Coordinates of C-alpha atoms in Angstrom, one line a residue:
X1 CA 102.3 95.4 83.7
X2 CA 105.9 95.6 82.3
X3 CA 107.9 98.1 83.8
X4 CA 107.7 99.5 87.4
X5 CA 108.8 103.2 88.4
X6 CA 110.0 104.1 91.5
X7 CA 109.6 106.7 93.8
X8 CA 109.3 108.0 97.5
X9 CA 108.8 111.7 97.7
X10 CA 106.9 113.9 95.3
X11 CA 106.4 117.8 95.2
X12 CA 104.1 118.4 97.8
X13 CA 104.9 117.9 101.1
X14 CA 102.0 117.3 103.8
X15 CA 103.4 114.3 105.3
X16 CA 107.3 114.1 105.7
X17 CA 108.9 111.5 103.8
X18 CA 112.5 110.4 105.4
X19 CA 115.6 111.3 103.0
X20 CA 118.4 108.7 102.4
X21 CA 120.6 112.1 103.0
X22 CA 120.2 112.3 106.6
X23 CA 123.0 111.8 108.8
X24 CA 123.0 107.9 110.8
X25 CA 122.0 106.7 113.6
X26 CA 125.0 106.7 115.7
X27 CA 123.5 103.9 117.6
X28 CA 124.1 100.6 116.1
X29 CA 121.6 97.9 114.8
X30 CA 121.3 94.3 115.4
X31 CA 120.7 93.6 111.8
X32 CA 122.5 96.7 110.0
X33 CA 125.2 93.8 109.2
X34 CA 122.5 91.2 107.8
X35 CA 121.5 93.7 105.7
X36 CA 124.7 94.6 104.0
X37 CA 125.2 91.1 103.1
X38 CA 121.5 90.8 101.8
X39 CA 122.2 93.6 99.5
X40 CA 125.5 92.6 98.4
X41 CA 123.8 89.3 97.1
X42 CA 121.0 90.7 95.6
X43 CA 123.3 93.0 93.9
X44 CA 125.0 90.0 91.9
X45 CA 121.8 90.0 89.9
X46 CA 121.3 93.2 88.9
X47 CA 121.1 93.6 85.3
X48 CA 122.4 97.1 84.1
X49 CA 121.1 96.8 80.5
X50 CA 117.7 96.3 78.4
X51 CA 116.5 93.3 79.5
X52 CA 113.0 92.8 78.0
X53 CA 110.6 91.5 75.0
X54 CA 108.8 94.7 74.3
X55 CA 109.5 97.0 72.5
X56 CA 109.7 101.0 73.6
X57 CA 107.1 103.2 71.0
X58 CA 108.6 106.0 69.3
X59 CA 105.9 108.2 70.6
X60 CA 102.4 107.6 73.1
X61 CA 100.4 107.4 69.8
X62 CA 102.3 104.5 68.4
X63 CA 99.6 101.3 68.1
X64 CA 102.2 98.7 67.2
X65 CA 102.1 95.5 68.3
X66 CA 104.5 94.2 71.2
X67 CA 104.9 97.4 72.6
X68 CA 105.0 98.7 76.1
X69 CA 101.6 99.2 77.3
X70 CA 101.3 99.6 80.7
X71 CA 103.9 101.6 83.2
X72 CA 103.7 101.3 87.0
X73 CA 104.3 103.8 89.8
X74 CA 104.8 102.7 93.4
X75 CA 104.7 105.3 96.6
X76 CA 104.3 105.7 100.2
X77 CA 103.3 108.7 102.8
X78 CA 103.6 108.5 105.8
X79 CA 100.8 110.2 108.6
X80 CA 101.9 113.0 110.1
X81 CA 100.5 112.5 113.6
X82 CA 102.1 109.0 113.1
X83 CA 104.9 108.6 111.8
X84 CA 104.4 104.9 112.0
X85 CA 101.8 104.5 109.9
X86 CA 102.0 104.2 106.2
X87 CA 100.3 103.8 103.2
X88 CA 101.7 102.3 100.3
X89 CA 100.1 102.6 96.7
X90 CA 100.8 100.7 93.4
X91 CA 98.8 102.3 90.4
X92 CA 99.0 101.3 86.8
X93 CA 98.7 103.7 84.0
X94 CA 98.0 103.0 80.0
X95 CA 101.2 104.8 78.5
X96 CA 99.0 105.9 75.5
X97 CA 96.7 108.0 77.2
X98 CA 98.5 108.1 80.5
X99 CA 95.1 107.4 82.4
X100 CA 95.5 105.2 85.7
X101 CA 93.5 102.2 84.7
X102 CA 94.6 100.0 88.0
X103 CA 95.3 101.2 92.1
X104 CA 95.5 99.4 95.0
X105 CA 96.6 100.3 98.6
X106 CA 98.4 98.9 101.6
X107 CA 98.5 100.6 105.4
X108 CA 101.4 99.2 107.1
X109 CA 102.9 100.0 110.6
X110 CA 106.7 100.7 110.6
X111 CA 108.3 99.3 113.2
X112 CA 112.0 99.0 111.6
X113 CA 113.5 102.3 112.6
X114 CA 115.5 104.5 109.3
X115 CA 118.7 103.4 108.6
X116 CA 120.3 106.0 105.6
X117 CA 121.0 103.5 102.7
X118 CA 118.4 100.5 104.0
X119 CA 115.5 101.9 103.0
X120 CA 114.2 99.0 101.6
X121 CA 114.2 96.6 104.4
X122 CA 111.8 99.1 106.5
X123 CA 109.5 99.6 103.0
X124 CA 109.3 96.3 101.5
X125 CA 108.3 96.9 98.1
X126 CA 107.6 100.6 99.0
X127 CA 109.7 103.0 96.7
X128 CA 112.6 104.7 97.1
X129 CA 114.2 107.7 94.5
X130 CA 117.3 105.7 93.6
X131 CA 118.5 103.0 91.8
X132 CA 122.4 102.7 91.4
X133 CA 122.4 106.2 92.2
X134 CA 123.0 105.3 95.6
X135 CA 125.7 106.0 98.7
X136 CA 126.7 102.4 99.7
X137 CA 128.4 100.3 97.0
X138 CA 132.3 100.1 95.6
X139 CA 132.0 99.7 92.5
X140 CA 128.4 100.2 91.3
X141 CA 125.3 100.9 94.2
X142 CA 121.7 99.4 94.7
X143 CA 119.8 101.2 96.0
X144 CA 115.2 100.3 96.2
X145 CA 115.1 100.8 92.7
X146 CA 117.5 98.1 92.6
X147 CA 116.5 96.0 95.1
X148 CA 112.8 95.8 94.0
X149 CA 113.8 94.9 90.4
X150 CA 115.6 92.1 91.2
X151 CA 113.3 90.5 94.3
X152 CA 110.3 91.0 91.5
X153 CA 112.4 90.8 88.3
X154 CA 110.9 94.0 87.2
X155 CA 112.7 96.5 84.7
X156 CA 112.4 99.2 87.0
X157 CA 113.8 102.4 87.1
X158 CA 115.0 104.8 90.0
X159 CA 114.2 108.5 89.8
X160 CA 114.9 111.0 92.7
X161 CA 114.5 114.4 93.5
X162 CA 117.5 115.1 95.8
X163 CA 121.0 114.2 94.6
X164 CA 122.8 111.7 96.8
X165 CA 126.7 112.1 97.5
X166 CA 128.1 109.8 95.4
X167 CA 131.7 109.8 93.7
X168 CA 132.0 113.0 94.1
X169 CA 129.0 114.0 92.6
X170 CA 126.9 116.6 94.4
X171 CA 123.8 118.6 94.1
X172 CA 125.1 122.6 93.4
X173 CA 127.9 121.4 91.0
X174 CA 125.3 119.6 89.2
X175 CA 122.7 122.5 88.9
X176 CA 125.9 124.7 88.3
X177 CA 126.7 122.1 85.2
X178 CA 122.8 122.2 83.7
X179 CA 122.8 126.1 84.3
X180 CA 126.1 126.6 82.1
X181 CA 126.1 127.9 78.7
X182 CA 126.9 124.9 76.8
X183 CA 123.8 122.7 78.0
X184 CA 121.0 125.5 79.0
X185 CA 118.9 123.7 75.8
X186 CA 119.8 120.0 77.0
X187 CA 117.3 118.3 78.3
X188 CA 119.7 116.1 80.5
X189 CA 123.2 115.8 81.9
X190 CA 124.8 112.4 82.7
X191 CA 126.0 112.2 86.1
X192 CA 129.6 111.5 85.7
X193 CA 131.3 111.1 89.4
X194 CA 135.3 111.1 89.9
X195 CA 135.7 107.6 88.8
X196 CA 134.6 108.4 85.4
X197 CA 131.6 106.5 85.9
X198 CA 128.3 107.3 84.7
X199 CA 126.0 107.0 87.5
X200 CA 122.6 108.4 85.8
X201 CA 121.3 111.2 84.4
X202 CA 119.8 114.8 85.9
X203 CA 116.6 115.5 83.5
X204 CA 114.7 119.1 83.7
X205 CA 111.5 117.2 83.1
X206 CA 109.5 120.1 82.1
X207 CA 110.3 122.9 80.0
X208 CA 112.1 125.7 81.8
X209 CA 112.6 123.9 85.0
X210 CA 115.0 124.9 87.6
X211 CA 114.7 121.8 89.6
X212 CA 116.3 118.7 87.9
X213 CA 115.3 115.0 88.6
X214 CA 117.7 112.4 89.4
X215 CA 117.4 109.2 86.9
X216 CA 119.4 106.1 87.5
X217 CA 119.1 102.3 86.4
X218 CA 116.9 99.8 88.8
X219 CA 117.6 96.9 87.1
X220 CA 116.7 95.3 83.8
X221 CA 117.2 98.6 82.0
X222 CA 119.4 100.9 80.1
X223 CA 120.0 104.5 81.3
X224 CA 119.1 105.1 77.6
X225 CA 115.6 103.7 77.7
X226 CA 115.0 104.8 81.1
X227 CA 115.3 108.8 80.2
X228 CA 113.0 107.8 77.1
X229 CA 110.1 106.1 79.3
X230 CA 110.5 109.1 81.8
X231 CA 110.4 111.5 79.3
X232 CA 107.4 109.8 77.9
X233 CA 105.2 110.4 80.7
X234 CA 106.2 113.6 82.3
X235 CA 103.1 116.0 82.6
X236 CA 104.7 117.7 85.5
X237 CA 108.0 117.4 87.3
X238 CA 107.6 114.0 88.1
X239 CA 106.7 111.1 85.9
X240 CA 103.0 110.9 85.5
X241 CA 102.8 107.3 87.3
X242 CA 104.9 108.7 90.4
X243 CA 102.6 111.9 90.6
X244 CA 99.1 109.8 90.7
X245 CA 100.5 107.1 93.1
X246 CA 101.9 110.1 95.6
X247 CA 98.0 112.0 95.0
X248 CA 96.4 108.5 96.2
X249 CA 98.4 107.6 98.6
X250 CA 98.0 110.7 100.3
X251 CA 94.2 110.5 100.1
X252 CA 94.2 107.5 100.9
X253 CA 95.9 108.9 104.4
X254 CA 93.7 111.9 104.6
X255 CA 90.7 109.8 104.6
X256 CA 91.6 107.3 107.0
X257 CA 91.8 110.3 109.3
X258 CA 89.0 111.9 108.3
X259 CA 86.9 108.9 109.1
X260 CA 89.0 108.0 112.8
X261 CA 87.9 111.7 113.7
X262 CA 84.5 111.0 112.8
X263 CA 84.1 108.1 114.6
X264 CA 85.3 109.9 117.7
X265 CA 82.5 112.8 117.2
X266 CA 79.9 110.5 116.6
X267 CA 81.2 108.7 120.0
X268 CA 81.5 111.9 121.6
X269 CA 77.5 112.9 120.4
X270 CA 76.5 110.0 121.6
X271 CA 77.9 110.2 124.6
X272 CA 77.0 113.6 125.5
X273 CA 73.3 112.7 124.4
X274 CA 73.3 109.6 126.3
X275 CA 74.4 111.9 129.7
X276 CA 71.7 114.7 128.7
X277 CA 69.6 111.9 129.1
X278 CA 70.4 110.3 132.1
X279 CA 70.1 113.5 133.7
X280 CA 66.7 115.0 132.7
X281 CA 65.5 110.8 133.6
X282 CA 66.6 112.0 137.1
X283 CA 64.6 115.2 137.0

């Protein structure tokens, strides 16, 4: 596998995914200083530009050796009788035909509480929306996307569905920006904040979309190629790697609690059997 992409959330919403948006804890954390300083080292290594042997195929059909074949989406969903529990899910998909050809799963407990902008050190290599589209940083941010790329030296590539505030960038001025005249047939808008910086990209992934996504660097890749692989595999709103890892990971959920409940009625039958029984051997 080549190239990871990066997610949290995804369109439906059966199990509540935390946002980075939410306000802080006003209570302080033993280790919210350690993890600054982690972040600012890993964020020495981050690598803002194409990094990579491949190459990227002018279109899914394209045969040619040395090209990218293989794109990776990572999720997690959370239970929503406990919050605690987690499933994360990697799945590999053929970028020809789009079809996953690899999945695996991991249930984890979370026991690190949500700090806004730390998301990482509570997931691991779970996936957050962001790459340097992200509120903590002075002169460029890191957020998972970022973080994962350079712990696994990955291209990866942050995409979001909400809009974090960053430089002055916001969610309604950038809707108001893609609804305006002058790019209603663009297919994206870079994300310039206040500094003059260009912080990603807002992408209306599917024709006639009101809803943008959010697209930002990880690390080991250009902003360029990282709205060419996204466009690439969008079937729906969301990259087609995202989507399927979000679908399994939710089943994956759904089925572990399907089969707890089960266990309990079979307990419960056997139980009840076992006192019917007890009874009429009285009798």
């Amino acid at each position: 596998m080549n190239l990871i992409t990066l997610k949290l959330s995804s369109d439906t919403e059966p199990m509540e995914k935390p946002s980075e948006t939410e306000e802080p804890s006003s209570t302080p954390l033993p280790d919210h200083q350690n993890w600054i300083a982690a972040q600012d080292l890993l964020r020495e290594k981050l690598i803002r530009e194409d990094s990579f042997t491949w190459k990227i195929p002018e279109d899914r059909s394209d045969s040619e050796e040395g090209l990218l074949r293989y794109i990776g989406g990572v999720d997690i969903s959370f239970s929503k009788d406990d919050p605690s529990m987690a499933c994360g899910t990697l799945v590999v998909l053929d970028l020809r035909t789009l079809q996953v050809v690899y999945e695996d799963f991991s249930l984890v407990n979370i026991r690190v509480p949500y700090v806004p902008g730390f998301l990482a050190f509570r997931e691991l290599l779970m996936v957050d929306g962001n790459g340097i589209l992200h509120p903590r940083g002075k002169c460029f941010c890191f957020g998972l996307a970022c973080h994962l790329g350079v712990e696994a030296n990955l291209p990866t590539v942050g995409i979001g569905k909400n809009l974090h505030h960053v430089d002055g960038l916001n969610q309604s001025r950038v809707r108001e920006l893609l609804e305006a005249g002058e790019n209603s047939c663009k297919d994206f808008i870079n994300l310039v904040g206040c500094s003059g910086h260009i912080w990603g990209a807002a992408m209306r992934s599917t024709q006639g979309s009101i809803k943008p996504i959010f697209i930002s660097i990880g690390h080991r890749i250009s902003l360029q190629t990282a709205l060419r692989l996204v466009q690439m595999t969008c079937k729906y709103r969301v990259p087609e790697p995202i989507r399927q890892a979000d679908i399994r990971s939710r089943d994956y959920i759904r089925k572990l609690k399907m089969n707890a409940r089960m266990k309990f009625l079979i307990g419960e039958t056997y139980l009840s059997w076992k006192q019917m029984l007890q009874k009429y051997c009285k009798t």
